[in-house]
Amino acid sequence: MNKNLEQEFVNLLEDNQNILHKICKLYTVDLASHQDLFQEMVIQLWKSYPKFKGDSKFSTWAYRVSLNTAISLYRGKKTKIETVDWDYSLANIRYEEYNSETEDNLKHLYDAVRQLNDIDKALVYMYLEDKDYTEIAETLGISEVNARVKMNRIKSKLKQMLAKKGVV
Amino acid sequence: MDELDILKQHWKKDQNFPKVNKEEIRRMLYKSSSSLVKWIFIISVIELFVGLLINFLAYKYDIFEKEENNPFEIFTNIIDVISYLVIFYFIYAFFTSYKKIKTTNNTKDLLSDILFTRKTVGNYIKFNIYMIIFSIGISTVQLVWEEDIINKSVGHNIMFFTLLCIVMFLVGWLTISLIKLYYRVIYIRLVKKLDQNYEDLVKLDQEENAINI
């Protein structure tokens, strides 16, 4: 693949990397698997980038491919996979700090979301990203009615989970 | 305000992520993928070609000498041709469905394409199991034929059949158990997560149908 395409992709991805980080935040539990999933998403995005025609926004295309990677392609970090080392001093984030939100309630909320299954997490992700139900349904391949029904169920499920912990 | 809306407020402001720079992204592009689909592809290709190799070797070093007028020869030749055709069909079907797998599809289609690809190889393994059972059957008949039982004593024949049954049963049982064990260890481990996610999506649709009825 030519260098121009590579440069263009790298620039776009650098600007839009938080889309990937946010998905990683819901689908992984530690920094090592976060890195692992992030790298796999980058590889998958790069693989399908030549076919990205620009008829949708880069970010819209990127979150679909990345979500699909998390749901369908990611194996979970069981074996040691060689990942690109990041400069943590720049990131200013340490392993222990992963998932250490300042407010306890928020931490419990994130914990509860992480306990949901992969599909439910995808719905939550898109909800948090303010995607409308037409887009949520289209991304997952379900009907809009189902997306709404499911979202309401997830909300009550989260409420129950938090009530059990005495958070709400 | 419900819980998710509280989360949403924080979510939008959240920028506390490790910043990956251009050089790091560029290096990632040259890393090899460790995705489930890649593993499914590698394992499936190995399985398809091991099947092909076994068939080829079995044909080349036929256990039974090819005698003139052997009534089984035509029969085994037909089976050989059919099994090669079926193997090539499976290889074709596998590659066609593998090429359909695209991360840009919707999640349900993507999962279904991956699972279908793997199922093709699963059916191929099943086909091989039936072929093994079938060849054990043919070998048994062939052994009986060669033993010339009409001219042997009753005692000898009882002994012969008992031994034959035990040996064939053990060979068959062992082969099938090994394949099943392999299947369970490799196949289920690979598709467990995909199966679960696909089931969750299908369940959603079924629930809607139930509501509509």
XYZ file of C-alpha atoms in Angstrom:
381
model
C 0.000 0.000 0.000
C 1.341 3.377 -0.879
C 2.921 5.799 1.536
C 0.370 8.557 0.931
C -2.478 6.303 1.940
C -0.541 5.260 5.020
C 0.170 8.859 5.981
C -3.464 9.832 5.479
C -4.658 6.897 7.590
C -2.168 7.557 10.393
C -3.208 11.229 10.557
C -6.918 10.416 10.663
C -6.424 7.726 13.256
C -4.293 9.910 15.485
C -7.053 12.517 15.529
C -9.798 9.964 16.109
C -8.003 7.604 18.488
C -10.323 8.300 21.400
C -13.071 6.358 19.606
C -10.877 3.274 19.939
C -9.765 4.049 23.480
C -13.356 4.415 24.620
C -14.337 1.044 23.168
C -11.268 -0.488 24.826
C -12.327 1.047 28.115
C -15.626 -0.870 28.027
C -14.281 -4.144 26.627
C -11.077 -4.594 28.610
C -10.207 -4.639 32.278
C -6.542 -3.709 32.335
C -4.051 -1.665 30.407
C -2.333 -4.651 28.791
C -5.532 -5.886 27.162
C -6.478 -2.293 26.337
C -3.256 -2.010 24.316
C -3.813 -5.406 22.771
C -7.356 -4.628 21.617
C -6.327 -1.141 20.467
C -3.621 -2.645 18.261
C -5.994 -5.239 16.800
C -8.499 -2.476 15.965
C -5.782 -0.447 14.234
C -4.778 -3.509 12.169
C -8.387 -4.217 11.176
C -9.062 -0.571 10.315
C -5.930 -0.436 8.203
C -6.914 -3.660 6.423
C -10.253 -2.266 5.324
C -9.102 1.330 4.840
C -8.430 0.994 1.069
C -12.154 0.257 0.680
C -13.219 3.229 2.774
C -14.638 5.556 0.162
C -15.340 8.532 2.308
C -19.108 8.329 1.755
C -19.448 8.294 5.530
C -17.392 10.160 8.097
C -14.086 8.526 9.086
C -15.263 8.428 12.693
C -18.551 6.658 11.809
C -16.702 4.073 9.758
C -14.011 3.672 12.429
C -16.384 2.992 15.308
C -18.219 0.331 13.317
C -15.051 -1.567 12.385
C -13.638 -1.143 15.896
C -16.827 -2.327 17.605
C -16.941 -5.332 15.298
C -13.352 -6.088 16.174
C -14.142 -6.024 19.891
C -17.244 -8.207 19.482
C -16.196 -10.672 16.787
C -12.469 -10.726 16.375
C -10.842 -10.063 19.697
C -9.722 -13.205 21.479
C -9.098 -11.672 24.870
C -5.606 -11.493 26.231
C -4.781 -15.049 27.200
C -1.401 -15.474 25.629
C 1.327 -12.918 25.358
C 0.965 -11.054 22.117
C 3.699 -8.764 20.936
C 2.297 -5.263 21.079
C 3.862 -1.945 20.273
C 5.193 -0.410 23.480
C 3.650 2.900 24.331
C 5.384 5.732 26.008
C 3.607 5.740 29.349
C 5.334 8.865 30.604
C 3.523 10.764 27.866
C 0.243 9.126 28.678
C 0.724 9.878 32.332
C -1.337 6.842 33.254
C -0.258 3.870 35.291
C -1.613 0.370 35.463
C -3.122 0.885 38.917
C -4.796 4.029 37.718
C -6.702 2.227 35.007
C -10.336 2.403 35.916
C -9.698 4.521 38.962
C -12.332 7.159 38.461
C -12.357 9.974 40.913
C -15.883 9.362 42.061
C -16.777 6.007 43.516
C -20.206 5.996 41.921
C -18.707 6.422 38.515
C -16.304 3.567 39.149
C -19.208 1.306 40.094
C -21.052 2.354 36.945
C -18.096 1.469 34.739
C -17.687 -1.828 36.582
C -21.344 -2.651 36.022
C -21.145 -1.850 32.304
C -18.050 -4.037 31.958
C -20.015 -6.945 33.390
C -22.583 -6.761 30.595
C -22.227 -9.078 27.617
C -20.464 -7.947 24.423
C -23.645 -6.984 22.564
C -25.075 -5.006 25.495
C -21.772 -3.163 25.810
C -21.995 -2.195 22.140
C -25.459 -0.724 22.729
C -24.239 1.171 25.788
C -21.234 2.458 23.857
C -23.381 3.819 21.050
C -25.864 5.284 23.526
C -23.060 7.105 25.330
C -21.795 8.344 21.981
C -25.264 9.827 21.285
C -25.951 7.619 18.263
C -29.620 7.433 17.335
C -31.532 4.151 17.368
C -31.562 3.903 13.570
C -27.775 3.887 13.561
C -27.506 1.543 16.557
C -29.883 -0.913 14.887
C -28.086 -0.686 11.558
C -24.662 -1.221 13.104
C -25.710 -4.324 15.003
C -28.013 -5.712 12.322
C -31.146 -5.698 14.500
C -34.420 -3.801 14.171
C -34.889 -0.334 15.628
C -37.693 -1.516 17.903
C -35.407 -4.192 19.297
C -32.621 -1.713 19.866
C -34.987 0.448 21.951
C -36.421 -2.466 23.902
C -32.957 -3.816 24.556
C -31.638 -0.438 25.678
C -34.435 -0.100 28.232
C -33.675 -3.560 29.539
C -30.001 -2.716 29.877
C -30.911 0.395 31.864
C -32.998 -1.603 34.330
C -30.336 -4.271 34.518
C -27.705 -1.682 35.403
C -30.046 -0.185 38.004
C -30.453 -3.615 39.592
C -26.735 -4.314 39.546
C -25.988 -1.003 41.227
C -28.802 -1.402 43.751
C -27.283 -4.737 44.795
C -24.036 -2.971 45.551
C -25.970 -0.312 47.420
C -24.803 2.427 45.063
C -28.143 3.897 44.086
C -31.731 11.144 35.602
C -30.811 7.508 35.117
C -27.438 5.872 35.631
C -26.426 5.872 32.002
C -27.013 9.593 31.723
C -24.714 10.185 34.679
C -22.153 8.064 32.883
C -22.740 9.950 29.642
C -21.832 13.259 31.265
C -18.499 11.877 32.357
C -17.992 9.934 29.096
C -18.053 13.032 26.965
C -15.474 14.831 29.060
C -13.260 11.782 29.477
C -9.935 12.300 27.716
C -7.821 10.368 30.160
C -6.378 7.922 27.668
C -2.844 7.065 26.734
C -2.034 9.177 23.688
C -0.727 7.058 20.849
C 1.492 9.065 18.494
C 1.856 8.744 14.717
C 5.016 6.681 14.891
C 3.392 4.168 17.259
C 0.330 3.900 15.002
C 2.597 3.372 11.981
C 4.427 0.547 13.751
C 1.097 -1.087 14.618
C 0.163 -1.266 10.933
C 2.986 -3.734 10.399
C 2.129 -5.963 13.332
C 0.368 -9.171 12.553
C -3.225 -9.607 13.599
C -4.078 -12.037 16.376
C -7.794 -12.056 15.654
C -10.133 -15.016 15.993
C -10.800 -14.915 12.260
C -7.096 -15.280 11.534
C -6.867 -18.310 13.839
C -10.008 -19.810 12.366
C -8.477 -19.354 8.915
C -5.109 -20.922 9.820
C -6.636 -23.898 11.625
C -9.228 -24.472 8.894
C -6.610 -24.435 6.130
C -4.493 -26.938 8.083
C -7.542 -29.186 8.589
C -8.544 -29.046 4.933
C -5.058 -29.934 3.761
C -4.474 -32.640 6.358
C -7.698 -34.249 5.089
C -6.442 -33.961 1.548
C -3.044 -35.423 2.500
C -4.605 -38.377 4.324
C -6.755 -39.168 1.297
C -3.787 -38.849 -1.000
C -1.573 -41.112 1.143
C -4.336 -43.672 1.597
C -4.690 -43.779 -2.157
C -0.949 -44.025 -2.841
C -0.151 -46.662 -0.229
C -3.290 -48.709 -0.457
C -3.322 -51.133 2.460
C -4.668 -53.891 0.273
C -2.742 -55.089 -2.710
C -4.549 -54.447 -5.895
C -5.264 -57.904 -7.208
C -6.641 -58.651 -10.597
C -10.403 -59.018 -10.586
C -10.657 -57.675 -7.045
C -14.392 -56.916 -6.789
C -13.682 -54.089 -4.343
C -11.371 -52.200 -6.635
C -14.014 -50.459 -8.736
C -15.927 -49.725 -5.601
C -12.962 -48.146 -3.785
C -12.030 -46.184 -6.905
C -15.507 -44.637 -7.054
C -15.271 -43.747 -3.377
C -11.855 -42.139 -3.978
C -13.178 -39.977 -6.794
C -16.234 -38.931 -4.796
C -14.181 -38.061 -1.725
C -11.779 -35.919 -3.775
C -14.713 -34.076 -5.346
C -16.246 -33.479 -1.943
C -12.927 -32.266 -0.493
C -12.447 -29.806 -3.347
C -16.006 -28.601 -2.913
C -15.305 -27.946 0.782
C -12.072 -26.090 -0.016
C -13.929 -23.937 -2.559
C -16.842 -23.287 -0.170
C -14.442 -22.384 2.625
C -12.495 -19.817 0.614
C -15.645 -18.277 -0.870
C -17.258 -17.792 2.520
C -13.977 -16.605 4.073
C -13.742 -13.840 1.473
C -17.202 -12.629 2.500
C -16.036 -11.797 6.033
C -15.865 -8.001 6.289
C -15.545 -5.906 9.434
C -17.527 -3.180 7.675
C -20.680 -5.332 7.638
C -23.167 -5.069 10.456
C -22.290 -7.131 13.529
C -24.927 -9.777 12.965
C -23.907 -10.441 9.354
C -20.250 -10.434 10.291
C -20.772 -12.993 13.063
C -22.937 -15.116 10.826
C -20.319 -15.071 8.023
C -17.522 -16.079 10.396
C -19.606 -18.859 11.933
C -20.700 -20.098 8.507
C -17.072 -20.291 7.351
C -16.146 -22.316 10.390
C -19.228 -24.491 10.016
C -18.113 -25.410 6.497
C -14.927 -26.844 7.967
C -16.953 -28.473 10.746
C -19.023 -30.270 8.106
C -15.847 -31.279 6.343
C -14.600 -32.906 9.556
C -17.946 -34.681 9.917
C -17.650 -35.890 6.335
C -14.231 -37.333 7.159
C -15.630 -39.133 10.197
C -18.310 -40.762 7.993
C -15.631 -41.696 5.488
C -13.593 -43.339 8.249
C -16.608 -45.333 9.457
C -17.327 -46.291 5.867
C -13.768 -47.410 5.109
C -13.722 -49.461 8.300
C -16.882 -51.164 7.028
C -15.357 -51.817 3.593
C -12.112 -53.120 5.128
C -14.113 -55.502 7.309
C -15.997 -56.929 4.332
C -12.735 -57.173 2.414
C -11.035 -59.049 5.275
C -13.958 -61.470 5.499
C -13.761 -61.997 1.747
C -10.053 -62.734 1.843
C -10.349 -65.101 4.822
C -12.257 -67.615 2.669
C -14.573 -68.592 5.572
C -16.541 -71.211 3.608
C -13.598 -73.566 3.658
C -12.685 -72.961 7.321
C -13.935 -74.731 10.469
C -16.806 -73.286 12.553
C -14.515 -72.794 15.570
C -12.009 -70.865 13.483
C -14.749 -68.684 12.037
C -16.215 -67.827 15.454
C -12.739 -66.873 16.678
C -12.093 -64.889 13.499
C -15.333 -62.888 13.687
C -14.968 -62.183 17.386
C -11.448 -60.839 16.904
C -12.488 -58.904 13.807
C -15.370 -57.228 15.641
C -13.189 -56.287 18.622
C -10.369 -54.895 16.470
C -12.671 -52.921 14.152
C -14.678 -51.572 17.069
C -11.528 -50.432 18.854
C -10.042 -48.837 15.729
C -13.298 -47.017 14.987
C -13.913 -45.944 18.563
C -10.353 -44.665 19.005
C -10.340 -42.688 15.745
C -13.702 -41.072 16.372
C -12.886 -40.276 20.017
C -9.641 -38.599 18.970
C -11.407 -36.494 16.352
C -14.157 -35.580 18.809
C -11.625 -34.585 21.454
C -9.768 -32.447 18.946
C -13.034 -30.907 17.812
C -14.003 -30.035 21.359
C -10.629 -28.542 22.264
C -10.032 -26.502 19.102
C -13.413 -25.837 17.544
C -15.376 -24.928 20.634
C -12.599 -22.755 22.021
C -12.466 -20.781 18.783
C -16.146 -20.145 18.262
C -17.491 -20.057 21.839
C -17.420 -16.273 22.113
C -18.742 -15.767 18.561
C -21.523 -18.265 19.112
C -22.547 -16.539 22.325
C -22.647 -13.080 20.716
C -24.531 -14.319 17.688
C -27.037 -16.118 19.919
C -27.612 -12.876 21.837
C -28.440 -11.019 18.608
C -30.676 -13.791 17.277
C -32.503 -13.950 20.609
C -33.304 -10.240 20.253
C -34.994 -10.846 16.904
C -36.932 -13.821 18.204
C -38.231 -11.759 21.083
C -39.532 -9.161 18.626
C -41.302 -11.837 16.600
C -42.903 -13.086 19.786
C -44.137 -9.568 20.559
C -45.580 -9.207 17.041
C -47.462 -12.517 17.295
